[in-house]
Short mmCIF file of C-alpha atoms in Angstrom, two decimals:
data_model
loop_
_atom_site.label_atom_id
_atom_site.label_comp_id
_atom_site.label_asym_id
_atom_site.label_seq_id
_atom_site.Cartn_x
_atom_site.Cartn_y
_atom_site.Cartn_z
CA MET U 18 -25.89 -15.52 2.91
CA ALA U 19 -21.85 -14.72 2.28
CA LEU U 20 -20.63 -12.81 0.29
CA ASN U 21 -17.60 -13.88 -2.53
CA TRP U 22 -14.46 -11.75 0.13
CA HIS U 23 -11.73 -12.99 -2.80
CA ALA U 24 -13.81 -10.58 -5.45
CA ILE U 25 -14.21 -7.60 -2.73
CA SER U 26 -10.46 -7.92 -2.88
CA VAL U 27 -9.93 -8.34 -6.02
CA ALA U 28 -12.43 -5.14 -6.44
CA LYS U 29 -10.01 -3.30 -3.67
CA VAL U 30 -6.86 -3.71 -5.47
CA SER U 31 -8.45 -3.03 -8.94
CA GLN U 32 -8.36 0.69 -7.11
CA PHE U 33 -4.70 1.03 -7.23
CA LYS U 34 -4.74 -0.07 -11.01
CA LEU U 35 -5.83 3.98 -12.29
CA THR U 36 -2.62 5.00 -9.61
CA ILE U 37 -0.46 2.65 -10.76
CA VAL U 38 -1.04 3.16 -14.38
CA VAL U 39 -0.79 6.95 -13.52
CA ALA U 40 2.34 6.33 -11.95
CA PHE U 41 4.01 5.01 -14.28
CA ALA U 42 2.88 7.36 -17.37
CA LEU U 43 4.10 9.83 -15.14
CA VAL U 44 7.79 7.88 -14.86
CA GLY U 45 7.78 7.30 -18.40
CA LEU U 46 7.61 11.32 -19.36
CA MET U 47 9.62 12.22 -16.51
CA LEU U 48 12.11 9.79 -18.13
CA SER U 49 11.29 11.16 -21.66
CA TYR U 50 11.72 14.67 -20.24
CA LEU U 51 15.21 13.92 -18.88
CA VAL U 52 16.35 12.58 -22.74
CA TYR U 53 14.62 15.95 -23.57
CA SER U 54 16.88 17.86 -21.76
CA SER U 55 19.93 16.21 -22.75
CA VAL U 56 19.66 16.53 -26.51
CA SER U 57 18.85 19.83 -25.80
CA TYR U 58 21.40 20.69 -23.81
CA GLN U 59 23.77 19.29 -26.15
CA TRP U 60 22.77 20.50 -29.14
CA GLN U 61 22.47 24.21 -28.15
CA PHE U 62 26.02 23.37 -26.60
CA ILE U 63 27.33 21.85 -30.50
CA GLN U 64 25.15 25.61 -32.19
CA GLN U 65 27.01 27.45 -29.70
CA LYS U 66 30.47 26.00 -30.35
CA SER U 67 29.75 26.56 -33.71
CA ASN U 68 29.01 30.22 -33.75
CA VAL U 69 32.66 30.01 -31.37
CA LEU U 70 34.58 27.90 -33.65
CA GLN U 71 33.37 30.39 -36.46
CA GLY U 72 34.63 33.66 -34.23
CA PHE U 73 37.70 32.77 -33.48
CA ALA U 74 38.79 31.52 -37.00
CA GLU U 75 37.87 35.42 -38.40
CA ARG U 76 40.15 36.64 -35.40
CA ALA U 77 42.79 34.11 -35.60
CA TYR U 78 43.29 34.32 -39.53
CA SER U 79 43.14 38.09 -38.91
CA ARG U 80 45.96 37.82 -36.63
CA VAL U 81 47.97 35.69 -39.38
CA MET U 82 47.63 38.06 -41.58
CA THR U 83 48.87 40.65 -39.62
CA ASN U 84 51.87 38.93 -38.57
CA PRO U 85 52.59 35.83 -40.97
CA GLN U 86 56.01 35.99 -39.68
CA GLN U 87 55.12 35.12 -36.19
CA TYR U 88 51.98 32.39 -36.85
CA LEU U 89 53.05 30.80 -40.11
CA GLY U 90 55.77 28.28 -40.46
CA ALA U 91 57.83 25.87 -38.46
CA ASN U 92 58.31 27.63 -35.37
CA ALA U 93 54.93 29.23 -35.33
CA THR U 94 53.03 30.98 -32.73
CA ILE U 95 50.08 28.52 -31.68
CA LEU U 96 46.76 30.15 -32.20
CA GLY U 97 44.38 29.12 -29.51
CA ASP U 98 44.63 26.11 -26.72
CA ASP U 99 44.09 22.32 -26.29
CA ARG U 100 40.21 22.22 -27.01
CA MET U 101 40.27 24.94 -29.60
CA GLN U 102 42.88 25.72 -32.28
CA PHE U 103 43.82 27.54 -35.66
CA VAL U 104 46.32 25.77 -38.34
CA SER U 105 47.59 26.73 -41.81
CA SER U 106 47.01 23.85 -43.43
CA TYR U 107 45.42 20.15 -43.48
CA GLN U 108 48.47 18.59 -42.95
CA GLU U 109 48.94 20.86 -39.47
CA LEU U 110 45.17 19.31 -38.85
CA LYS U 111 46.06 16.05 -39.09
CA THR U 112 48.86 16.03 -36.04
CA HIS U 113 46.60 18.20 -33.78
CA LEU U 114 43.98 15.32 -34.96
CA VAL U 115 44.77 11.75 -35.40
CA ASP U 116 41.76 10.36 -35.98
CA ALA U 117 40.25 13.84 -38.30
CA PRO U 118 38.23 13.12 -41.09
CA GLU U 119 39.91 13.02 -44.39
CA ARG U 120 40.56 15.96 -46.28
CA GLU U 121 37.49 15.06 -49.21
CA GLN U 122 34.65 14.81 -46.24
CA ILE U 123 35.60 17.73 -45.23
CA VAL U 124 32.95 20.55 -46.42
CA ALA U 125 34.83 24.23 -46.70
CA GLU U 126 33.01 27.25 -45.67
CA GLN U 127 30.62 25.37 -42.48
CA VAL U 128 31.48 23.72 -39.68
CA ASN U 129 31.51 19.84 -39.85
CA LEU U 130 30.42 17.83 -36.84
CA ILE U 131 32.10 14.57 -36.17
CA LEU U 132 30.72 12.08 -33.86
CA ARG U 133 33.52 10.26 -32.21
CA ARG U 134 31.31 8.30 -29.02
CA LEU U 135 27.37 8.87 -28.56
CA GLY U 136 27.11 10.29 -25.02
CA ALA U 137 24.59 8.58 -22.60
CA VAL U 138 21.16 10.89 -21.31
CA VAL U 139 23.30 11.50 -17.87
CA THR U 140 26.50 11.72 -20.51
CA ALA U 141 28.25 14.54 -23.26
CA ALA U 142 28.71 13.16 -26.47
CA ASP U 143 32.18 13.68 -27.34
CA ILE U 144 32.59 15.75 -30.99
CA MET U 145 34.38 17.10 -32.66
CA LEU U 146 33.97 20.18 -34.77
CA ILE U 147 36.02 21.23 -37.93
CA TYR U 148 35.92 24.37 -39.90
CA SER U 149 37.84 25.06 -42.92
CA PHE U 150 37.85 27.87 -45.47
CA GLU U 151 40.19 29.29 -48.46
CA HIS U 152 42.04 32.43 -49.11
CA ASN U 153 44.57 33.10 -51.78
CA GLN U 154 44.55 29.52 -51.90
CA GLN U 155 46.18 29.01 -49.09
CA GLU U 156 43.83 26.84 -47.12
CA TYR U 157 42.90 27.29 -43.36
CA PHE U 158 41.30 25.02 -40.62
CA ALA U 159 39.90 25.26 -36.93
CA TYR U 160 39.09 22.93 -34.50
CA PHE U 161 37.04 22.43 -31.43
CA HIS U 162 37.55 19.31 -29.73
CA ASN U 163 35.33 19.68 -26.15
CA ASN U 164 36.05 18.25 -22.74
CA THR U 165 33.38 15.52 -21.68
CA ASP U 166 34.95 15.34 -18.15
CA PHE U 167 34.33 18.62 -17.77
CA ASN U 168 30.90 18.58 -19.89
CA ASN U 169 29.68 15.92 -17.90
CA LEU U 170 30.23 17.95 -14.53
CA GLU U 171 27.73 20.82 -16.89
CA LEU U 172 25.62 18.85 -18.45
CA ASN U 173 24.22 17.25 -14.56
CA SER U 174 24.25 20.62 -13.29
CA TYR U 175 21.71 21.57 -16.09
CA LEU U 176 19.67 18.52 -15.73
CA HIS U 177 19.76 19.00 -11.78
CA GLY U 178 18.04 22.05 -11.94
CA ARG U 179 15.52 21.33 -15.29
CA MET U 180 14.64 17.86 -13.59
CA GLN U 181 14.31 19.14 -10.09
CA PRO U 182 10.90 20.74 -10.30
CA ALA U 183 9.19 18.00 -12.73
CA LEU U 184 9.97 15.65 -9.95
CA LEU U 185 8.18 17.36 -7.70
CA VAL U 186 5.24 18.55 -9.77
CA SER U 187 5.44 14.28 -10.33
CA ILE U 188 5.59 13.22 -5.99
CA VAL U 189 3.24 15.36 -5.45
CA ILE U 190 0.48 14.21 -8.16
CA ILE U 191 1.37 11.00 -6.83
CA ALA U 192 0.81 11.14 -3.42
CA VAL U 193 -2.42 13.32 -4.01
CA LEU U 194 -3.44 9.77 -6.29
CA PHE U 195 -2.76 7.74 -3.52
CA VAL U 196 -4.64 9.74 -0.41
CA PHE U 197 -7.71 10.16 -3.17
CA GLN U 198 -7.45 5.98 -3.33
CA PHE U 199 -7.09 5.50 -0.21
CA VAL U 200 -10.49 7.52 0.61
CA GLN U 201 -12.15 5.71 -2.57
CA THR U 202 -11.09 2.81 -0.44
CA TYR U 203 -11.90 3.27 2.36
CA ARG U 204 -15.34 4.23 1.40
CA VAL U 205 -15.55 1.03 -0.87
CA ASN U 206 -15.12 -0.57 2.16
CA LYS U 207 -17.69 1.06 4.58
CA VAL U 208 -20.81 0.31 1.78
CA VAL U 209 -19.10 -3.33 1.72
CA ASN U 210 -19.49 -3.77 5.15
CA ALA U 211 -22.90 -2.15 5.21
CA LEU U 212 -23.80 -4.79 2.60
CA VAL U 213 -22.38 -7.60 4.36
CA ASP U 214 -24.07 -6.79 7.67
CA TRP U 215 -27.41 -6.38 5.38
CA ALA U 216 -26.48 -10.02 3.88
CA ASP U 217 -25.77 -11.52 7.27
CA ASP U 218 -28.97 -10.19 8.61
CA MET U 219 -31.16 -11.36 5.85
CA ALA U 220 -29.61 -15.18 5.93
CA HIS U 221 -30.08 -15.07 10.03
CA SER U 222 -33.60 -13.93 10.63
CA LYS U 223 -35.15 -15.61 7.14
CA GLN U 224 -36.48 -12.53 5.81
CA PHE U 225 -35.22 -10.20 3.12
CA THR U 226 -35.02 -6.47 4.32
CA ALA U 227 -34.70 -3.04 2.05
CA PRO U 228 -30.52 -3.04 1.11
CA PRO U 229 -28.99 -0.04 3.43
CA LYS U 230 -28.54 2.95 1.88
CA VAL U 231 -24.77 4.04 1.04
CA ALA U 232 -23.07 7.58 -0.33
CA ALA U 233 -22.10 5.92 -3.31
CA GLY U 234 -24.85 6.16 -5.77
CA GLY U 235 -23.06 3.11 -8.20
CA MET U 236 -23.16 0.62 -5.16
CA ASN U 237 -26.85 1.77 -4.18
CA TYR U 238 -28.09 0.75 -7.30
CA LEU U 239 -25.49 -3.14 -7.25
CA ALA U 240 -27.28 -3.13 -4.09
CA HIS U 241 -30.55 -2.53 -4.93
CA THR U 242 -30.13 -5.09 -7.66
CA LEU U 243 -28.48 -7.38 -5.25
CA ASP U 244 -32.41 -7.36 -3.32
CA GLN U 245 -33.58 -8.05 -6.35
CA SER U 246 -32.18 -11.29 -7.38
CA LEU U 247 -32.36 -12.31 -3.89
CA ASN U 248 -35.64 -11.55 -4.05
CA THR U 249 -36.40 -13.93 -7.27
CA PHE U 250 -34.34 -16.32 -6.12
CA SER U 251 -36.13 -16.48 -2.46
CA GLN U 252 -39.20 -17.07 -4.55
CA ILE U 253 -38.05 -19.88 -6.29
CA LEU U 254 -36.56 -21.46 -3.65
CA GLU U 255 -39.73 -21.42 -1.26
CA GLN U 256 -41.74 -22.42 -4.21
CA GLU U 257 -39.56 -25.63 -4.92
CA HIS U 258 -39.98 -26.06 -1.10
CA ALA U 259 -43.38 -26.50 -1.20
CA PHE U 260 -43.80 -28.37 -4.37
CA ALA U 261 -41.51 -31.09 -2.27
CA ARG U 262 -44.05 -30.98 0.48
CA PHE U 263 -46.36 -30.91 -1.32
CA SER U 264 -45.68 -33.99 -3.51
CA SER U 265 -44.38 -35.52 -0.26
CA HIS U 266 -47.84 -34.68 0.92
CA GLU U 267 -49.21 -36.95 -1.65
CA LEU U 268 -46.82 -39.37 -1.68
CA ARG U 269 -47.03 -40.17 1.60
CA THR U 270 -51.38 -40.74 1.20
CA HIS U 271 -50.57 -43.34 -1.47
CA VAL U 272 -47.50 -45.23 -0.34
CA ALA U 273 -49.66 -45.44 2.95
CA VAL U 274 -52.42 -47.08 1.18
CA LEU U 275 -49.85 -49.33 -1.03
CA SER U 276 -48.50 -49.78 2.30
CA ALA U 277 -51.50 -51.42 4.11
CA ASN U 278 -53.06 -52.92 1.20
CA MET U 279 -49.57 -54.94 0.99
CA ASP U 280 -50.32 -56.06 4.41
CA ILE U 281 -53.78 -57.21 3.83
CA LEU U 282 -52.80 -59.03 0.67
CA GLU U 283 -50.27 -61.21 2.48
CA PHE U 284 -52.51 -61.82 5.25
CA ILE U 285 -54.94 -62.62 2.57
CA MET U 286 -52.53 -65.11 0.29
CA LYS U 287 -50.92 -67.13 2.88
CA ASP U 288 -50.36 -70.11 0.88
CA LEU U 289 -48.46 -68.24 -2.10
CA LYS U 290 -46.09 -70.56 -4.45
CA PRO U 291 -42.38 -69.48 -3.53
CA ALA U 292 -42.20 -67.51 -7.15
CA GLU U 293 -45.60 -65.91 -5.79
CA ARG U 294 -44.46 -65.19 -2.78
CA LYS U 295 -40.93 -63.84 -4.39
CA ALA U 296 -42.99 -61.02 -6.19
CA LEU U 297 -45.18 -60.22 -3.56
CA ASN U 298 -41.91 -59.36 -1.32
CA ARG U 299 -40.58 -57.75 -3.89
CA MET U 300 -43.75 -55.04 -4.54
CA LEU U 301 -43.03 -55.22 -0.07
CA LEU U 302 -39.48 -54.12 -0.40
CA ALA U 303 -40.19 -50.69 -2.65
CA VAL U 304 -43.14 -49.55 -1.09
CA GLU U 305 -40.72 -49.73 2.17
CA ASP U 306 -37.98 -47.99 0.06
CA MET U 307 -41.08 -45.70 -1.03
CA LYS U 308 -41.86 -45.12 2.74
CA TYR U 309 -38.58 -44.09 3.55
CA GLN U 310 -37.17 -41.57 0.89
CA THR U 311 -40.78 -39.36 1.02
CA ASP U 312 -40.28 -38.73 5.18
CA ALA U 313 -36.14 -38.17 4.25
CA LEU U 314 -37.67 -35.60 1.95
CA LEU U 315 -40.65 -34.17 3.19
CA CYS U 316 -38.05 -32.93 6.42
CA LEU U 317 -34.82 -31.91 3.83
CA SER U 318 -38.11 -29.69 2.03
CA LYS U 319 -38.20 -27.35 5.44
CA GLU U 320 -36.10 -24.47 5.90
CA SER U 321 -36.46 -23.93 9.37
CA GLU U 322 -34.48 -24.61 12.07
CA LEU U 323 -33.59 -28.42 13.76
CA SER U 324 -37.69 -29.08 14.56
CA SER U 325 -36.21 -31.02 18.06
CA ILE U 326 -32.66 -31.56 19.25
CA GLU U 327 -32.65 -34.02 22.21
CA GLU U 328 -30.75 -36.54 23.35
CA CYS U 329 -30.53 -39.59 20.39
CA GLU U 330 -29.95 -43.37 21.76
CA LEU U 331 -27.64 -44.38 18.99
CA VAL U 332 -28.22 -48.45 19.86
CA SER U 333 -31.58 -47.92 20.18
CA LEU U 334 -32.13 -45.84 16.78
CA ILE U 335 -30.05 -48.78 15.08
CA GLU U 336 -31.92 -51.70 16.66
CA LYS U 337 -34.97 -49.96 15.52
CA SER U 338 -33.32 -49.45 12.14
CA LEU U 339 -32.56 -53.45 12.12
CA ASP U 340 -35.74 -54.57 13.18
CA GLU U 341 -37.91 -52.26 10.62
CA ASN U 342 -35.31 -53.85 7.83
CA ARG U 343 -36.19 -57.16 8.67
CA ILE U 344 -37.17 -57.89 5.41
CA TYR U 345 -33.61 -57.59 3.66
CA HIS U 346 -32.17 -59.83 6.23
CA ASP U 347 -31.06 -62.98 4.73
CA GLU U 348 -30.40 -65.17 8.10
CA GLN U 349 -28.94 -68.01 6.40
CA ASN U 350 -26.62 -65.86 4.19
CA VAL U 351 -25.46 -62.83 6.14
CA VAL U 352 -24.23 -61.91 9.67
CA ILE U 353 -24.63 -59.22 11.28
CA ASN U 354 -22.01 -58.50 13.69
CA LYS U 355 -22.68 -55.45 16.39
CA HIS U 356 -20.02 -53.70 17.93
CA TRP U 357 -20.68 -51.66 21.27
CA GLN U 358 -20.09 -51.84 25.21
CA LYS U 359 -23.17 -49.95 26.41
CA HIS U 360 -26.56 -49.22 25.11
CA ASP U 361 -26.83 -45.33 26.62
CA ILE U 362 -24.56 -44.14 24.28
CA ALA U 363 -26.40 -40.86 22.98
CA TRP U 364 -25.76 -37.77 20.53
CA GLN U 365 -27.58 -34.39 20.94
CA THR U 366 -29.37 -34.08 18.04
CA GLU U 367 -32.92 -34.55 15.73
CA PRO U 368 -34.43 -37.91 15.94
CA MET U 369 -36.37 -38.30 12.79
CA LEU U 370 -33.35 -37.01 10.96
CA LEU U 371 -30.82 -39.02 12.42
CA GLN U 372 -32.96 -42.44 12.42
CA ILE U 373 -33.70 -41.39 8.51
CA ALA U 374 -30.04 -41.51 7.79
CA ILE U 375 -29.12 -44.63 9.72
CA ASN U 376 -32.41 -46.24 8.25
CA ASN U 377 -30.90 -45.25 4.44
CA LEU U 378 -27.40 -46.80 5.52
CA ILE U 379 -28.38 -50.16 7.35
CA ARG U 380 -30.78 -50.76 4.31
CA ASN U 381 -28.86 -50.07 1.44
CA ALA U 382 -25.86 -52.48 3.90
CA LEU U 383 -28.85 -55.28 3.77
CA GLN U 384 -29.64 -54.31 0.10
CA ASN U 385 -26.19 -55.06 -0.72
CA THR U 386 -25.12 -57.97 0.43
CA GLN U 387 -26.16 -61.38 -0.86
CA VAL U 388 -23.24 -63.51 1.68
CA GLY U 389 -21.24 -61.91 3.96
CA SER U 390 -21.56 -59.80 7.15
CA ILE U 391 -22.64 -56.57 7.81
CA ASP U 392 -20.36 -55.28 10.83
CA ILE U 393 -21.94 -52.23 12.58
CA LEU U 394 -19.49 -50.36 15.30
CA VAL U 395 -21.38 -47.93 17.83
CA THR U 396 -18.93 -45.25 20.04
CA GLU U 397 -19.13 -42.16 21.59
CA GLN U 398 -18.01 -39.85 18.43
CA LEU U 399 -18.51 -42.29 15.49
CA ILE U 400 -21.07 -44.56 14.15
CA VAL U 401 -19.84 -47.52 11.42
CA ILE U 402 -21.67 -49.47 8.82
CA HIS U 403 -19.50 -51.92 6.86
CA ASN U 404 -20.78 -54.04 4.88
CA LYS U 405 -18.83 -57.26 3.18
CA ASN U 406 -20.01 -59.13 0.34
CA ASN U 407 -18.94 -62.16 -0.26
CA SER U 408 -20.72 -63.25 -3.02
CA ALA U 409 -18.92 -64.61 -6.50
CA ASP U 410 -20.93 -62.12 -8.79
CA ASN U 411 -20.58 -59.58 -5.97
CA ALA U 412 -23.86 -57.58 -7.37
CA SER U 413 -26.28 -56.37 -5.78
CA ARG U 414 -29.51 -58.27 -4.93
CA HIS U 415 -31.34 -54.64 -4.93
CA ASP U 416 -31.76 -52.16 -6.82
CA GLY U 417 -33.13 -49.40 -4.80
CA PHE U 418 -33.98 -45.36 -5.86
CA GLY U 419 -30.62 -44.73 -6.06
CA ILE U 420 -30.66 -41.57 -3.96
CA GLY U 421 -30.24 -43.18 -0.59
CA LEU U 422 -26.63 -42.48 -0.09
CA GLU U 423 -27.17 -38.89 -1.67
CA ILE U 424 -30.03 -38.46 0.78
CA VAL U 425 -27.86 -39.27 4.25
CA LYS U 426 -25.20 -36.87 2.59
CA ARG U 427 -28.05 -34.49 2.94
CA VAL U 428 -29.25 -35.05 6.19
CA MET U 429 -25.24 -34.93 7.49
CA GLU U 430 -25.62 -31.82 6.27
CA ARG U 431 -28.65 -30.65 7.89
CA LEU U 432 -27.37 -32.01 10.81
CA LYS U 433 -24.14 -30.40 11.14
CA LEU U 434 -22.40 -33.98 11.23
CA ASN U 435 -19.50 -36.03 9.72
CA TYR U 436 -20.39 -38.07 6.94
CA GLN U 437 -17.20 -40.06 4.64
CA VAL U 438 -18.03 -42.75 2.21
CA GLU U 439 -14.75 -45.61 1.98
CA GLU U 440 -15.38 -47.98 -1.17
CA TYR U 441 -14.21 -50.77 -1.71
CA ALA U 442 -14.53 -53.95 -3.92
CA THR U 443 -16.53 -55.97 -1.38
CA GLY U 444 -18.31 -53.40 0.06
CA ARG U 445 -19.28 -50.29 1.80
CA LYS U 446 -18.04 -48.91 4.73
CA VAL U 447 -19.53 -45.45 5.93
CA THR U 448 -19.13 -43.77 8.89
CA LEU U 449 -20.92 -41.05 10.62
CA SER U 450 -19.29 -39.08 13.43
CA VAL U 451 -19.76 -35.79 15.51
CA THR U 452 -17.82 -32.42 14.45
#
């Protein structure tokens, strides 16, 4: 019995699916948290600067009202710096901010946000804040323009402080999950190895034993289910083998009766006409075929190991098969060419099964060769039987039972020998070889 190692490997790989899914989920959460932190920081920055800008505008207006000669006019003192200034007209605002919005777009008495360039997650957006108000029919403007380089440093410092704890927690969670999955995989490996050993023991002993108790409860259920399935399969297989053995025994009895009576009939009816002799020969051929196929099926139905391993002289087996199948041999039209240098070539195997295989192959070659030749080659490593049918219609003179070559294949698997068939337009070449 062999377990499906590919399926087991797939099962082991699937153990890490949860960890991989959780890891990707944590990465997604980390990215989402990073985006949220960046947007939150920049929005808080805008709100803070909006409040600062309004306070700056009020203080600057107070100074202008206190000393208008100093802060109004062509040579007025600038109130503010490069990033935040206070001006007394829209024209001055356009002078300082070339890309300032149109006057109609600026809403008075509130801070106007102008987004000049949207930043990435770790870079600050380029923004401009404009606050305007009117007093005594005179417009005043205060504006703020952020320094993106400086804000990028602040944003990165803020994100670094916020992401460190989240990153540490994520790493710990992923590490714990991987350790958990490795522990689970180790447990599954132990369970699978226990089940494999159990299956191998049953395969070698040919006896069913109770499955081992394992720590994983689900695996116990699996082992119990597998045990029940194997027991059911074993019972069905044993019933089939018993039926094959009983049927073969019954058939052998009837075939033996038929064979004996056919011999008696042939002895009694010596002066048959050619057509009658042909009909009798067909009956003899059918009985011989049934005899060989029944013996083969009976041997193959036995599940035990090979009964007797001994030295089998290949040439002797082939000569015996040729003698037993001489009824199929038309010496006038078919030539048998034997190719072997010595007669003591032997293989260590089960003689009865090998004899059955050779009988089937030689009989098949004789039955399917009307006019031509059959080459039989025997060496230390292989047996080759090659029939060449030169008949005009290239048709078999005997249909057979259609299971001869299948029986040979099963026999070769039982004997653990190599079996190869090559089909040609005028025949078939079969090779048996040792492993």
